[in-house]
Amino acid sequence: MQGFLEPESVALIGVTRQSGAGSYNNLEVMLRYGYKGRIYVVHPQASEICGFETYASINQVPEVPDLAVISIGRDRVLPVFQECVQKGVQNVLIISQGFADADKEGERLQKELSRIARDNKVRILGPNTMGTLNAFFGFSTAFVDIPRDPSPPPLTLVVQSGIFLAGFEFFTHRMGKAIDLGNCCDLDFVDVLNFLEADPQTEIIVLHMEGLSRGRDFLQTASRIIQKKPILVLKTGRSSEGAKAALSHSGSMVGEDGVFQQAFDKAGVIRVNNMIELLAASKAFLNYKPMQGPRIAVITVAGATGVMSADACGDYGLELAPFPQRIEDELKNHRMPWFRLHNPVDIWPIGMVSGSFSEVFKNAARQLIQEDKVDAILGIIPVFGSSMHSDLDMVSCVQDIEVYNHK
Amino acid sequence: MQGFLEPESVALIGVTRQSGAGSYNNLEVMLRYGYKGRIYVVHPQASEICGFETYASINQVPEVPDLAVISIGRDRVLPVFQECVQKGVQNVLIISQGFADADKEGERLQKELSRIARDNKVRILGPNTMGTLNAFFGFSTAFVDIPRDPSPPPLTLVVQSGIFLAGFEFFTHRMGKAIDLGNCCDLDFVDVLNFLEADPQTEIIVLHMEGLSRGRDFLQTASRIIQKKPILVLKTGRSSEGAKAALSHSGSMVGEDGVFQQAFDKAGVIRVNNMIELLAASKAFLNYKPMQGPRIAVITVAGATGVMSADACGDYGLELAPFPQRIEDELKNHRMPWFRLHNPVDIWPIGMVSGSFSEVFKNAARQLIQEDKVDAILGIIPVFGSSMHSDLDMVSCVQDIEVYNHK
């Protein structure tokens, strides 16, 4: 995998002669992303692309590059791949579509690719992939611009669609590495997990999975890795309609969803059901310490959201921690002697009188986090549009749930 | 209800002498929101507040105002309310907390308020409420600033917390009217629904409900109204923890959630499970025509999101419409003869070649919406960070699902 994520040299086969908006020129994108390695552009007709002299074939490239990236019409992929093999290239990334994702002929071509790779011990990523991205190293094979995170987080995405690299704002801005497996004709989830197990830049693994061919190996590998690194999975193609769609997207045979569920449960992989949950869970693992138990204390400025979070605790297997009486004295509002605090802790009446919501919030959080029976604090802070609430906005300006005790 | 939403004159009892940020001065907020009616400020000590001369008691106000708004310590509410009754005020809004939301004494005080209201045919909204908001008329009793929608939508919120008026961005910017029932000591969901049935400015009714006292009447009223206007409900306090929290928030007796579910189903009320669903459903009813059937066509620029939306169709009882073959010819990509379209319709390969995603998207949508077997179109458009995709961003810059055929 190293060659796919940190190549010292790369051959680009099939770069477009156009550049700028709408050209999907992966050479241009690669340079803009900050790749500092040696690039060889292979093109049979053009003599120069984006200031790079070209080579008519991989054969004429003056070294054996760590990686070849193929992005040409499907019918020409097989011979070009064979040239790469003859050249001695070990890692080949095939962006081209039209294989198991398309028709019988595509399926045949893909099988042929797999066979040649296996016979020659050459690894293929793809086909039908946007490739890889490594914000630590400054390398991206994507054909669309992706902003490079200046301080990459230890989160690695392993997906079956380039949309995760380019189209979901959170991931686009907060991923260290990404690997789009595409149709998985050779490298698959098991291979990549085995690599990530020892990767020091990967502490959280996020999977987007449409299909899986080596179920038993996946189970074994994932069970081992989650002892060290959490694995989140968004398994799509759950429904029969979804399964059909997955077949024509990544050529994946989906199988029974119940089987996947059992495997995930057994392996200790955390399954999320949709993008909203995936983003929330990824954000949580990136930013917060794991909870030591299920007991939560909720601080809110509105009783109604306290009730909603109590419901959510029920939905997600969390418990409301018992409310510590000493906090009641600490947070007392002497103008409302009848006012009782509970968990969820509604700080509105206190904050309104004290004049500083952020101080009341921080005080409550400080007190609660010291309790043995409190495993985490949930703060619910609404977005107030008005300048009258600048103090509340100081705490945080998100209509979201944040745990006070950051990593 | 009219007096609570469109009063020609209002008495404010208990306005603070402070003003500006952190003062929660409801007079100041009311003026800023654009109220043009007559305001009488009642204060026993101050002679002037915000440029308004004050009256020592409601008794001295020179007319019988359409509405009195009480915002004083709970122990003084009862006598002040009685003065309002003696004055002949028909509508009294009690912002003060500390009633059934608090303790035994609060419960007793609230019962007394109810009794006096009933005996004198005076209506109370509250206590423990932020009151009402009417963007059409320019009236708000809230003690925090809420931006006034310049072209109010026909959506009315009936809630048990002021947080809906002030703290949820979507509603704050997109509500025509809002009524916070608070503890429901007199006016309740049934009263308000009966009023909204004939209100020409209300076409969509959104309920946030913690408890309900007149279940049978609610069922009857709601069943009748949903023939004309959709009713959405977020019923909170679903769990036992949530039920406890609801009791100390709005003093609501929650009861069995299954009973509510049956009632909602029977009445045809649309129940949502959380704020995310509530916002999505409200947005949908505000912006889109109701679907005539469950069949949907999905247009996406990524196969992976097509698979996810197929799963979501399964989750929400929608069906993928059969893909019309004539569209295939219409959208053909001659450089990828092997490429087959399905529903979900992945326009990526076509858009990439044609150079204009927005044209391909619009063409696909135009073709699909003409199909008898297509009841709605779902467009999934990712957020691309890059200027290389300005054409895609033209279609829409939301990571969201939008139906093409707007109202």
XYZ file of N, CA, C and O in Angstrom, chain B residues 67-167:
404
model
N -54.472 42.491 25.220
C -53.623 41.450 25.800
C -52.810 42.022 26.947
O -52.354 43.168 26.879
N -52.669 41.233 28.016
C -51.722 41.582 29.082
C -50.638 40.511 29.114
O -50.931 39.310 28.995
N -49.383 40.953 29.233
C -48.251 40.032 29.298
C -47.608 40.165 30.679
O -47.117 41.244 31.032
N -47.641 39.093 31.459
C -47.134 39.124 32.832
C -45.778 38.434 32.898
O -45.639 37.278 32.477
N -44.807 39.161 33.436
C -43.459 38.606 33.510
C -42.840 39.041 34.827
O -41.965 39.892 34.872
N -43.342 38.462 35.940
C -42.885 38.825 37.284
C -42.661 37.548 38.100
O -42.976 36.447 37.623
N -42.089 37.661 39.282
C -41.852 36.503 40.140
C -43.144 35.725 40.386
O -44.220 36.309 40.470
N -43.030 34.403 40.505
C -44.243 33.578 40.529
C -45.188 33.927 41.670
O -46.400 33.788 41.545
N -44.628 34.383 42.797
C -45.467 34.639 43.961
C -46.390 35.843 43.772
O -47.393 35.969 44.466
N -46.043 36.734 42.835
C -46.887 37.895 42.607
C -47.817 37.738 41.408
O -48.606 38.635 41.109
N -47.717 36.589 40.725
C -48.504 36.420 39.497
C -50.010 36.392 39.780
O -50.796 37.056 39.086
N -50.405 35.635 40.789
C -51.839 35.435 41.046
C -52.579 36.761 41.292
O -53.564 37.045 40.609
N -52.120 37.610 42.248
C -52.814 38.892 42.447
C -52.813 39.782 41.199
O -53.822 40.426 40.884
N -51.699 39.792 40.478
C -51.634 40.629 39.269
C -52.604 40.105 38.205
O -53.276 40.870 37.509
N -52.685 38.772 38.104
C -53.631 38.180 37.157
C -55.066 38.580 37.530
O -55.880 38.942 36.665
N -55.351 38.543 38.842
C -56.697 38.923 39.288
C -57.014 40.380 38.939
O -58.139 40.701 38.548
N -56.019 41.256 39.049
C -56.225 42.650 38.635
C -56.557 42.746 37.148
O -57.394 43.551 36.740
N -55.889 41.913 36.353
C -56.179 41.895 34.909
C -57.631 41.492 34.662
O -58.333 42.072 33.828
N -58.058 40.459 35.386
C -59.429 39.974 35.242
C -60.407 41.084 35.610
O -61.390 41.351 34.892
N -60.127 41.744 36.744
C -61.005 42.840 37.177
C -61.054 43.967 36.150
O -62.094 44.577 35.916
N -59.923 44.216 35.524
C -59.866 45.271 34.499
C -60.695 44.899 33.280
O -61.111 45.753 32.504
N -60.940 43.602 33.117
C -61.697 43.148 31.949
C -60.846 42.658 30.790
O -61.337 42.452 29.681
N -59.548 42.432 31.048
C -58.663 41.920 29.992
C -59.080 40.484 29.645
O -59.306 39.670 30.542
N -59.195 40.190 28.362
C -59.672 38.867 27.922
C -58.546 37.862 27.720
O -58.773 36.666 27.832
N -57.356 38.374 27.396
C -56.239 37.490 27.059
C -55.030 37.828 27.920
O -54.545 38.954 27.883
N -54.550 36.830 28.649
C -53.408 37.070 29.530
C -52.324 36.034 29.230
O -52.579 34.821 29.234
N -51.140 36.540 28.984
C -50.004 35.692 28.636
C -49.042 35.718 29.830
O -48.594 36.791 30.244
N -48.762 34.562 30.409
C -47.932 34.518 31.617
C -46.582 33.873 31.293
O -46.486 32.658 31.093
N -45.567 34.712 31.224
C -44.216 34.257 30.897
C -43.557 33.576 32.099
O -42.822 32.604 31.946
N -43.843 34.059 33.293
C -43.187 33.594 34.523
C -43.115 32.067 34.647
O -44.054 31.353 34.313
N -41.993 31.587 35.193
C -41.793 30.168 35.490
C -42.123 29.894 36.942
O -42.350 30.813 37.718
N -42.051 28.603 37.323
C -42.164 28.243 38.739
C -43.535 27.702 39.107
O -43.941 27.742 40.262
N -44.227 27.126 38.130
C -45.572 26.592 38.394
C -45.535 25.057 38.348
O -44.745 24.463 39.085
N -46.331 24.437 37.491
C -46.303 22.968 37.462
C -44.924 22.454 37.038
O -44.607 21.281 37.230
N -44.113 23.324 36.481
C -42.750 22.951 36.103
C -41.829 22.857 37.312
O -40.685 22.406 37.176
N -42.331 23.331 38.513
C -41.420 23.424 39.657
C -41.807 22.462 40.789
O -41.383 21.311 40.798
N -42.645 22.908 41.711
C -42.905 22.130 42.929
C -44.404 22.094 43.251
O -45.238 22.533 42.469
N -44.728 21.559 44.406
C -46.122 21.442 44.849
C -46.794 22.805 44.904
O -47.932 22.979 44.476
N -46.086 23.789 45.479
C -46.632 25.132 45.589
C -46.911 25.718 44.196
O -47.963 26.326 43.964
N -45.994 25.493 43.286
C -46.177 25.961 41.913
C -47.397 25.321 41.268
O -48.167 25.971 40.553
N -47.568 24.048 41.547
C -48.716 23.314 41.029
C -50.030 23.912 41.551
O -50.992 24.099 40.809
N -49.989 24.234 42.844
C -51.173 24.823 43.471
C -51.494 26.180 42.834
O -52.643 26.475 42.479
N -50.456 26.997 42.662
C -50.656 28.316 42.057
C -51.224 28.180 40.643
O -52.117 28.926 40.243
N -50.718 27.203 39.893
C -51.188 27.027 38.516
C -52.654 26.610 38.480
O -53.430 27.085 37.643
N -53.043 25.721 39.407
C -54.448 25.290 39.471
C -55.361 26.478 39.754
O -56.457 26.590 39.209
N -54.867 27.351 40.592
C -55.634 28.532 40.956
C -55.803 29.451 39.736
O -56.894 29.971 39.483
N -54.730 29.613 38.991
C -54.806 30.405 37.752
C -55.858 29.821 36.810
O -56.705 30.551 36.269
N -55.822 28.504 36.628
C -56.768 27.831 35.732
C -58.202 28.080 36.185
O -59.082 28.387 35.373
N -58.392 27.950 37.481
C -59.745 28.075 38.018
C -60.299 29.479 37.773
O -61.417 29.652 37.266
N -59.489 30.476 38.105
C -59.941 31.862 37.932
C -60.209 32.160 36.459
O -61.199 32.808 36.109
N -59.342 31.659 35.588
C -59.516 31.874 34.149
C -60.850 31.293 33.692
O -61.643 31.952 33.008
N -61.100 30.043 34.108
C -62.323 29.345 33.695
C -63.557 30.077 34.218
O -64.509 30.342 33.485
N -63.516 30.456 35.513
C -64.670 31.111 36.129
C -65.008 32.436 35.457
O -66.157 32.852 35.413
N -63.966 33.111 34.956
C -64.188 34.456 34.392
C -64.121 34.498 32.867
O -64.135 35.569 32.276
N -64.027 33.298 32.275
C -63.902 33.217 30.800
C -62.772 34.094 30.254
O -62.929 34.770 29.233
N -61.684 34.122 30.982
C -60.475 34.796 30.517
C -59.522 33.708 30.037
O -59.438 32.644 30.656
N -58.813 33.945 28.935
C -57.899 32.921 28.438
C -56.467 33.222 28.861
O -56.019 34.360 28.797
N -55.783 32.173 29.315
C -54.365 32.288 29.690
C -53.514 31.495 28.694
O -53.846 30.350 28.369
N -52.423 32.090 28.249
C -51.391 31.336 27.536
C -50.192 31.222 28.471
O -49.664 32.235 28.932
N -49.799 29.995 28.788
C -48.710 29.761 29.720
C -49.223 29.071 30.964
O -50.201 28.350 30.879
N -48.627 29.273 32.121
C -47.395 30.044 32.337
C -46.167 29.294 31.779
O -46.335 28.256 31.160
N -44.976 29.870 32.035
C -43.725 29.240 31.595
C -43.672 29.211 30.072
O -43.457 28.167 29.468
N -43.843 30.359 29.459
C -43.880 30.455 28.000
C -43.081 31.664 27.522
O -42.881 32.614 28.273
N -42.594 31.586 26.282
C -42.012 32.768 25.661
C -43.096 33.543 24.922
O -42.865 34.631 24.419
N -44.287 32.951 24.847
C -45.433 33.650 24.289
C -45.659 33.412 22.822
O -45.569 32.271 22.356
N -45.940 34.479 22.103
C -46.311 34.326 20.703
C -45.423 35.174 19.799
O -44.757 36.104 20.258
N -45.490 34.824 18.536
C -44.755 35.565 17.514
C -45.600 35.532 16.250
O -46.163 34.498 15.895
N -45.726 36.682 15.600
C -46.516 36.770 14.377
C -45.771 37.664 13.397
O -45.806 38.886 13.499
N -45.088 37.019 12.464
C -44.253 37.783 11.523
C -45.104 38.563 10.526
O -44.657 39.570 9.979
N -46.345 38.125 10.274
C -47.239 38.847 9.361
C -47.616 40.200 9.963
O -47.648 41.219 9.292
N -47.886 40.184 11.258
C -48.436 41.349 11.953
C -47.327 42.170 12.625
O -47.539 43.309 13.006
N -46.153 41.575 12.776
C -45.066 42.281 13.455
C -45.243 42.309 14.963
O -45.064 43.338 15.608
N -45.583 41.155 15.527
C -45.800 41.117 16.973
C -45.038 39.948 17.588
O -45.083 38.823 17.079
N -44.311 40.225 18.689
C -43.606 39.167 19.401
C -43.533 39.512 20.872
O -43.206 40.636 21.239
N -43.863 38.560 21.722
C -43.753 38.776 23.172
C -42.448 38.204 23.719
O -42.233 38.194 24.919
N -41.590 37.705 22.824
C -40.355 37.062 23.279
C -39.449 38.061 23.995
O -39.489 39.253 23.697
N -38.664 37.576 24.933
C -37.734 38.455 25.642
C -36.317 38.345 25.064
O -35.358 38.832 25.646
N -36.194 37.668 23.916
C -34.922 37.676 23.177
C -35.234 38.062 21.740
O -36.330 37.818 21.233
N -34.268 38.700 21.101
C -34.469 39.134 19.725
C -34.606 37.956 18.783
O -33.838 37.000 18.850
N -35.578 38.048 17.897
C -35.782 37.047 16.862
C -35.900 37.821 15.558
O -36.669 38.769 15.484
N -35.116 37.466 14.540
C -35.225 38.221 13.291
C -36.612 38.043 12.670
O -37.165 36.945 12.689
N -37.186 39.121 12.152
C -38.527 39.024 11.569
C -38.426 38.698 10.086
O -37.787 39.411 9.324
N -39.083 37.616 9.699
C -39.062 37.199 8.298
C -39.805 38.243 7.460
O -40.979 38.503 7.694
N -39.155 38.837 6.474
C -39.823 39.870 5.670
C -40.935 39.304 4.776
O -41.856 40.025 4.420
N -40.844 38.027 4.404
C -41.971 37.425 3.669
C -42.339 36.125 4.362
O -41.890 35.045 3.985
N -43.150 36.255 5.417
C -43.413 35.099 6.289
C -44.057 33.945 5.535
O -44.955 34.155 4.711
N -43.620 32.729 5.801
C -44.219 31.546 5.180
C -45.488 31.133 5.949
O -45.633 31.483 7.130
N -46.352 30.374 5.316
C -47.610 29.965 5.984
C -47.406 28.780 6.912
O -48.142 27.812 6.852
N -46.391 28.859 7.757
C -46.072 27.776 8.686
C -46.225 28.296 10.108
O -45.659 29.331 10.454
N -47.023 27.603 10.897
C -47.244 28.009 12.286
C -46.732 26.932 13.233
O -47.039 25.753 13.075
N -45.935 27.380 14.185
C -45.398 26.482 15.213
C -46.259 26.548 16.462
O -46.584 27.641 16.927
N -46.608 25.389 17.007
C -47.287 25.331 18.306
C -46.413 24.449 19.188
O -46.276 23.248 18.934
N -45.796 25.046 20.194
C -44.706 24.358 20.891
C -44.837 24.473 22.406
O -45.675 25.230 22.918
N -44.009 23.742 23.098
C -43.978 23.849 24.556
C -42.623 24.363 25.037
O -42.216 24.082 26.157
N -41.942 25.123 24.181
C -40.670 25.709 24.590
C -40.311 26.884 23.688
O -40.448 26.805 22.464
N -39.820 27.934 24.312
C -39.414 29.118 23.576
C -38.211 28.891 22.698
O -37.936 29.676 21.782
N -37.508 27.792 22.938
C -36.305 27.519 22.156
C -36.641 27.392 20.659
O -35.822 27.687 19.794
N -37.875 26.985 20.367
C -38.276 26.876 18.955
C -38.406 28.249 18.300
O -38.199 28.397 17.106
N -38.766 29.237 19.094
C -38.906 30.587 18.543
C -37.536 31.235 18.351
O -37.315 31.986 17.419
N -36.619 30.918 19.254
C -35.383 31.707 19.304
C -34.131 30.939 18.934
O -33.150 31.536 18.512
N -34.160 29.628 19.067
C -32.886 28.924 19.050
C -32.642 27.948 17.908
O -31.544 27.434 17.770
